[in-house]
Amino acid sequence: MFSQSRILCPQLRKKVMSANQAAQFIEHGDTVGMSGFTGAGHPKSLPAALVEKAKAHHLESKPFRIDLWTGASTAPELDGLLAEVDGINRRLPYQSDPICRKQINEGHMHYVDIHLSEVSQYAWSGFLGKLNTAVIEVAGIHEDGRIIPSSSIGNNKTWVEQADKVILEVNDKQSIKLEGMHDIYYGTALPPHRKPILLSNPSDRIGEQYLQIPVEKIVAVIETSSPDRNSPFSPADDCSNQIAAHILDFFDHEIKQGRLPASLLPIQSGVGNIPNAVLDGLDKGAYKNLTAYTEVIQDGMLNMLKSGTLSAASATAFSLSPDAMDELNENIDFYREKIILRQQDISNHPEIVRRLGIIAMNGLLEADIYGNVNSTHVMGTRMMNGIGGSGDFARNGYLSIFMTPSVAKNGAISAIVPMVSHVDHTEHDVKVIVTEQGLADLRGLSPRQRATTVIEKCAHPMYKEKLLDYYERACHNGRGMHTPHILSESLSWHERFEETGHM
């Protein structure tokens, strides 16, 4: 199949088989931990084989459903195809697939939404039950059995340690020059045996370049040749650029006030058009030698590394457009010296985030006038994607910035509401809210001060008067002046949208 095999270990070459053969190691009711994080490094062949196995079971009127654990979201070829054939019983810790989302919100698929930094601890502590099989994509295997990781690490270290059986997919579409980019830390432990993690700079290396997997635990090796799922980002629109401009002005102000150094502090950024607009703005500014300690390397960070704006970036995976992936592969020798990929219990580790003083920038679905943020649930009940790592960084970061357009669905929905319909990040964890209308710095403000600031700075003009009216009437009733609310009306905006399609 390949002109030159990437499986150099003689013992593992004997275990090479087809994906359909390897799928026989997974049975109905099993729990399977798969690699993959934001479309990078997920297995490409075995999921399709499991789909065919599920179809065969269904023809015999037999069920075939597994519990599926990953690093984060994967791709339609994994989540979507398995969900489409009713192949997933329970999913965790993050997903973004529309078929999965539909089944979750219909109550057909169980979904466990967990802070990404905690997944490994949940698994090690037995909170999630037994892990039967790990299915991990890798870039190659050395003669002595050392495993070269792929384009994401995520929870791979935990999966191969916890699983009874390991299936490897060796993918020759992953650059073999990824070797040396990874830093897998083997010093983690459960309480009371934990020790300090000696990482004091995003560029520090504290682990090993390879995954350690006992050869006898590996039951199958599949050779694949399929690229990651890389979707292009839409060009930044006016709204994204305005949000980015507010954040960049805020950084400049904080530097002048002496609250940030000229090179800022390590940045963390969610994925999407608004974060990429912020990164583009940083790259066009006067900033130099910035660092990133984040979950994913996206297009904007590659540009910043190439220009010298960013000197080092630590993450657990890539999330790149096709053009950016070509750029990475063509210049991987350069990027390998500046990018470090770690497992997600280190990339998202709360203690490291707090100690490094991360500037966390993440999106939201809605925020209320007091600064509580909902990043997961539409109208309080319907899951969108999940909390991901935003809580890891927001609660522990030096600055936690949440950003969003002020309205959605052509103005039918206000992102700023009297009370959020679901709380992921409480007012205690949210320091800054930004929309295209402006930026609300909530640090040191009382609830009533936050309310007037959020309404004035962030609300869209078509909703500003309504929000002020609600707030003033809440204050007027005098029932609780610390955080004034009219409980009978606090979620009426959501109810109105459900009934009429407009807040």
mmCIF file of C-alpha atoms in Angstrom, residues 366-370 372 413-421 454-455 467 470 485 490-491 493-494 503:
data_model
loop_
_atom_site.group_PDB
_atom_site.id
_atom_site.type_symbol
_atom_site.label_atom_id
_atom_site.label_comp_id
_atom_site.label_asym_id
_atom_site.label_seq_id
_atom_site.Cartn_x
_atom_site.Cartn_y
_atom_site.Cartn_z
ATOM 1 C CA GLU A 366 -25.132 34.951 25.564
ATOM 2 C CA ALA A 367 -24.145 37.048 28.568
ATOM 3 C CA ASP A 368 -26.427 38.674 31.080
ATOM 4 C CA ILE A 369 -26.218 42.188 32.422
ATOM 5 C CA TYR A 370 -24.355 40.995 35.526
ATOM 6 C CA ASN A 372 -22.703 35.572 33.733
ATOM 7 C CA ILE A 413 -31.697 37.386 19.354
ATOM 8 C CA SER A 414 -29.780 39.675 21.690
ATOM 9 C CA ALA A 415 -26.495 38.269 23.016
ATOM 10 C CA ILE A 416 -26.979 40.481 26.084
ATOM 11 C CA VAL A 417 -30.004 39.433 28.142
ATOM 12 C CA PRO A 418 -31.427 40.152 31.615
ATOM 13 C CA MET A 419 -30.484 36.666 32.856
ATOM 14 C CA VAL A 420 -28.685 33.909 30.957
ATOM 15 C CA SER A 421 -30.733 30.778 30.384
ATOM 16 C CA VAL A 454 -22.557 45.888 30.089
ATOM 17 C CA ILE A 455 -25.747 47.546 28.852
ATOM 18 C CA LEU A 467 -32.380 46.207 29.002
ATOM 19 C CA TYR A 470 -35.714 45.930 32.885
ATOM 20 C CA HIS A 485 -33.932 41.035 39.183
ATOM 21 C CA SER A 490 -35.840 37.448 33.973
ATOM 22 C CA LEU A 491 -36.225 34.715 31.330
ATOM 23 C CA TRP A 493 -36.905 37.244 26.581
ATOM 24 C CA HIS A 494 -36.140 33.578 25.954
ATOM 25 C CA MET A 503 -36.739 38.554 21.618
#
